[in-house]
Amino acid sequence: MTETKEQNEVVNVAVVDDDANVRTGLKWLLDNVVGLRCSGTYATMSGAMCGLAEQPPDVLLLDVSLPDISGLDGIRMVRTELPSVKIIMHSNYDEEDKIVRSIKAGASGYVLKNASAPMLHDAIFKVYRGDTVWPGGYVESPSSKEPRPSLLGTVVEKLRTFLFAVRSHFGTSL
């Protein structure tokens, strides 16, 4: 079950994504969970900055790739203009470079667009509470603001290496 805030409190979440279908779907997902409310949807970062200034959300779901300003530059803009807003990058890209750059720019999380609704909801609540959320085997290292492999990521990598060695030894007939 998805965590919620204190009774009668609602986490306001704004969405910035250039895909109208993504914006519509996220609005529906947010508005249908107790404790979450979509406070606005925006197709561009410049449009978002106008709307966010009038009604700052608690959490911002920000697409990495936008037509006017990159999501990474968007993080810096929001950090400067609205420092209390927590930012989760919402992306199709599971690339280490984009994750690291998001961390360095000041995002509190990075969630892939193919994440399940409960995973997205949990990420929003965690980031709202001050935690960080990163995909796969990465967790934030507070001292360096660099991702470091988690135990699970390390185990998965060792398992891949082992399976590759077994496959190389016995061939593809396994």
Short mmCIF file of C-alpha atoms in Angstrom, two decimals:
data_model
loop_
_atom_site.label_atom_id
_atom_site.label_comp_id
_atom_site.label_asym_id
_atom_site.label_seq_id
_atom_site.Cartn_x
_atom_site.Cartn_y
_atom_site.Cartn_z
CA MET A 1 0.00 0.00 0.00
CA THR A 2 1.23 3.50 -0.82
CA GLU A 3 2.33 5.68 2.08
CA THR A 4 0.44 8.89 2.74
CA LYS A 5 1.15 12.10 4.62
CA GLU A 6 -0.39 13.01 7.93
CA GLN A 7 -4.18 12.84 7.88
CA ASN A 8 -5.82 15.74 5.99
CA GLU A 9 -2.52 16.84 4.42
CA VAL A 10 -1.95 16.64 0.69
CA VAL A 11 1.32 16.69 -1.25
CA ASN A 12 0.92 19.07 -4.19
CA VAL A 13 2.75 17.81 -7.26
CA ALA A 14 3.30 19.71 -10.51
CA VAL A 15 4.26 17.99 -13.77
CA VAL A 16 6.48 19.35 -16.56
CA ASP A 17 6.48 17.14 -19.66
CA ASP A 18 6.17 18.03 -23.34
CA ASP A 19 4.01 14.95 -24.07
CA ALA A 20 0.32 15.76 -23.53
CA ASN A 21 -0.53 12.09 -22.95
CA VAL A 22 2.10 11.81 -20.21
CA ARG A 23 0.80 14.98 -18.53
CA THR A 24 -2.79 13.73 -18.67
CA GLY A 25 -1.86 10.27 -17.37
CA LEU A 26 0.26 11.64 -14.52
CA LYS A 27 -2.48 14.08 -13.51
CA TRP A 28 -4.93 11.19 -13.31
CA LEU A 29 -2.45 9.01 -11.36
CA LEU A 30 -1.75 11.79 -8.88
CA ASP A 31 -5.34 12.91 -8.37
CA ASN A 32 -6.49 9.35 -7.67
CA VAL A 33 -4.20 8.68 -4.71
CA VAL A 34 -5.09 9.76 -1.19
CA GLY A 35 -2.53 12.32 -0.08
CA LEU A 36 -1.49 13.47 -3.57
CA ARG A 37 -2.86 16.22 -5.78
CA CYS A 38 -1.71 17.44 -9.17
CA SER A 39 -1.41 21.20 -8.74
CA GLY A 40 -0.51 21.91 -12.36
CA THR A 41 0.77 20.49 -15.63
CA TYR A 42 3.08 22.28 -18.05
CA ALA A 43 4.44 21.48 -21.52
CA THR A 44 7.52 23.70 -21.27
CA MET A 45 9.92 24.85 -18.56
CA SER A 46 9.25 28.52 -19.30
CA GLY A 47 5.51 27.94 -18.92
CA ALA A 48 6.13 26.00 -15.75
CA MET A 49 8.20 28.77 -14.16
CA CYS A 50 5.31 31.22 -14.57
CA GLY A 51 2.78 28.80 -13.07
CA LEU A 52 5.06 27.51 -10.32
CA ALA A 53 5.80 31.05 -9.14
CA GLU A 54 2.07 31.62 -8.60
CA GLN A 55 1.38 28.23 -7.02
CA PRO A 56 4.57 26.45 -5.91
CA PRO A 57 4.14 22.69 -5.51
CA ASP A 58 5.71 20.57 -2.81
CA VAL A 59 7.22 18.25 -5.44
CA LEU A 60 7.93 18.79 -9.13
CA LEU A 61 8.02 15.88 -11.62
CA LEU A 62 10.33 17.18 -14.33
CA ASP A 63 11.02 15.57 -17.71
CA VAL A 64 14.70 15.45 -18.64
CA SER A 65 14.05 16.38 -22.29
CA LEU A 66 11.96 19.47 -22.92
CA PRO A 67 11.64 21.54 -26.12
CA ASP A 68 12.63 24.92 -24.69
CA ILE A 69 15.03 24.31 -21.79
CA SER A 70 16.64 21.05 -20.72
CA GLY A 71 15.29 19.46 -17.57
CA LEU A 72 18.77 19.76 -16.06
CA ASP A 73 18.75 23.52 -16.60
CA GLY A 74 15.20 23.48 -15.27
CA ILE A 75 16.45 21.99 -12.00
CA ARG A 76 18.85 24.91 -11.58
CA MET A 77 16.10 27.43 -12.36
CA VAL A 78 13.72 25.92 -9.81
CA ARG A 79 16.50 25.63 -7.20
CA THR A 80 17.24 29.35 -7.67
CA GLU A 81 13.67 30.69 -7.84
CA LEU A 82 11.80 28.18 -5.65
CA PRO A 83 14.34 26.48 -3.36
CA SER A 84 11.70 24.77 -1.20
CA VAL A 85 10.33 22.76 -4.16
CA LYS A 86 11.67 19.21 -4.26
CA ILE A 87 12.42 17.89 -7.74
CA ILE A 88 12.11 14.38 -9.17
CA MET A 89 13.42 13.88 -12.68
CA HIS A 90 10.98 11.78 -14.71
CA SER A 91 12.66 10.22 -17.70
CA ASN A 92 12.83 7.46 -20.28
CA TYR A 93 16.62 7.53 -19.99
CA ASP A 94 18.33 5.15 -17.57
CA GLU A 95 21.78 6.56 -18.28
CA GLU A 96 24.28 7.03 -15.47
CA ASP A 97 25.41 10.39 -16.88
CA LYS A 98 21.88 11.85 -16.73
CA ILE A 99 21.38 10.54 -13.19
CA VAL A 100 24.70 11.98 -11.98
CA ARG A 101 24.01 15.33 -13.66
CA SER A 102 20.56 15.42 -12.05
CA ILE A 103 22.09 14.84 -8.62
CA LYS A 104 24.71 17.54 -9.18
CA ALA A 105 22.06 20.01 -10.38
CA GLY A 106 20.03 19.49 -7.20
CA ALA A 107 17.30 16.95 -7.95
CA SER A 108 16.08 14.82 -5.06
CA GLY A 109 15.13 11.87 -7.22
CA TYR A 110 15.11 10.24 -10.63
CA VAL A 111 12.23 7.96 -11.63
CA LEU A 112 11.91 6.18 -14.95
CA LYS A 113 8.72 6.70 -16.91
CA ASN A 114 8.13 2.95 -17.03
CA ALA A 115 8.00 2.75 -13.21
CA SER A 116 4.77 1.38 -11.77
CA ALA A 117 2.23 3.78 -10.29
CA PRO A 118 2.93 2.57 -6.72
CA MET A 119 6.69 3.10 -7.27
CA LEU A 120 6.05 6.64 -8.51
CA HIS A 121 3.73 7.39 -5.59
CA ASP A 122 6.28 6.06 -3.09
CA ALA A 123 9.03 8.13 -4.71
CA ILE A 124 6.94 11.29 -4.39
CA PHE A 125 6.17 10.67 -0.72
CA LYS A 126 9.82 9.81 0.04
CA VAL A 127 11.17 12.91 -1.66
CA TYR A 128 8.53 15.04 0.06
CA ARG A 129 9.78 13.71 3.43
CA GLY A 130 13.35 14.64 2.52
CA ASP A 131 14.64 11.28 1.26
CA THR A 132 16.23 10.72 -2.13
CA VAL A 133 15.16 8.22 -4.78
CA TRP A 134 17.40 6.94 -7.59
CA PRO A 135 16.86 4.11 -10.11
CA GLY A 136 18.52 0.73 -10.12
CA GLY A 137 21.65 0.30 -8.10
CA TYR A 138 22.30 3.93 -7.18
CA VAL A 139 21.80 5.76 -3.92
CA GLU A 140 22.99 9.25 -3.09
CA SER A 141 26.26 9.62 -1.28
CA PRO A 142 25.62 12.63 0.99
CA SER A 143 29.27 13.70 1.14
CA SER A 144 30.00 13.72 -2.56
CA LYS A 145 26.62 14.13 -4.25
CA GLU A 146 27.77 11.29 -6.50
CA PRO A 147 25.79 8.09 -6.92
CA ARG A 148 27.46 4.98 -5.62
CA PRO A 149 26.45 1.41 -6.36
CA SER A 150 24.10 -0.05 -3.76
CA LEU A 151 24.53 -3.56 -2.43
CA LEU A 152 21.82 -4.81 -4.80
CA GLY A 153 23.55 -3.17 -7.77
CA THR A 154 26.85 -4.78 -6.78
CA VAL A 155 25.25 -8.22 -6.42
CA VAL A 156 23.50 -7.90 -9.78
CA GLU A 157 26.76 -6.89 -11.48
CA LYS A 158 28.64 -9.83 -9.91
CA LEU A 159 25.85 -12.19 -11.00
CA ARG A 160 26.06 -10.86 -14.58
CA THR A 161 29.83 -11.41 -14.58
CA PHE A 162 29.39 -14.94 -13.25
CA LEU A 163 26.71 -15.82 -15.81
CA PHE A 164 28.84 -14.41 -18.62
CA ALA A 165 31.78 -16.57 -17.48
CA VAL A 166 29.58 -19.69 -17.28
CA ARG A 167 28.08 -18.98 -20.69
CA SER A 168 31.56 -18.42 -22.18
CA HIS A 169 32.79 -21.70 -20.70
CA PHE A 170 29.83 -23.88 -21.69
CA GLY A 171 28.68 -22.01 -24.78
CA THR A 172 25.15 -20.89 -25.53
CA SER A 173 23.63 -24.33 -25.02
CA LEU A 174 22.76 -23.60 -21.36
#
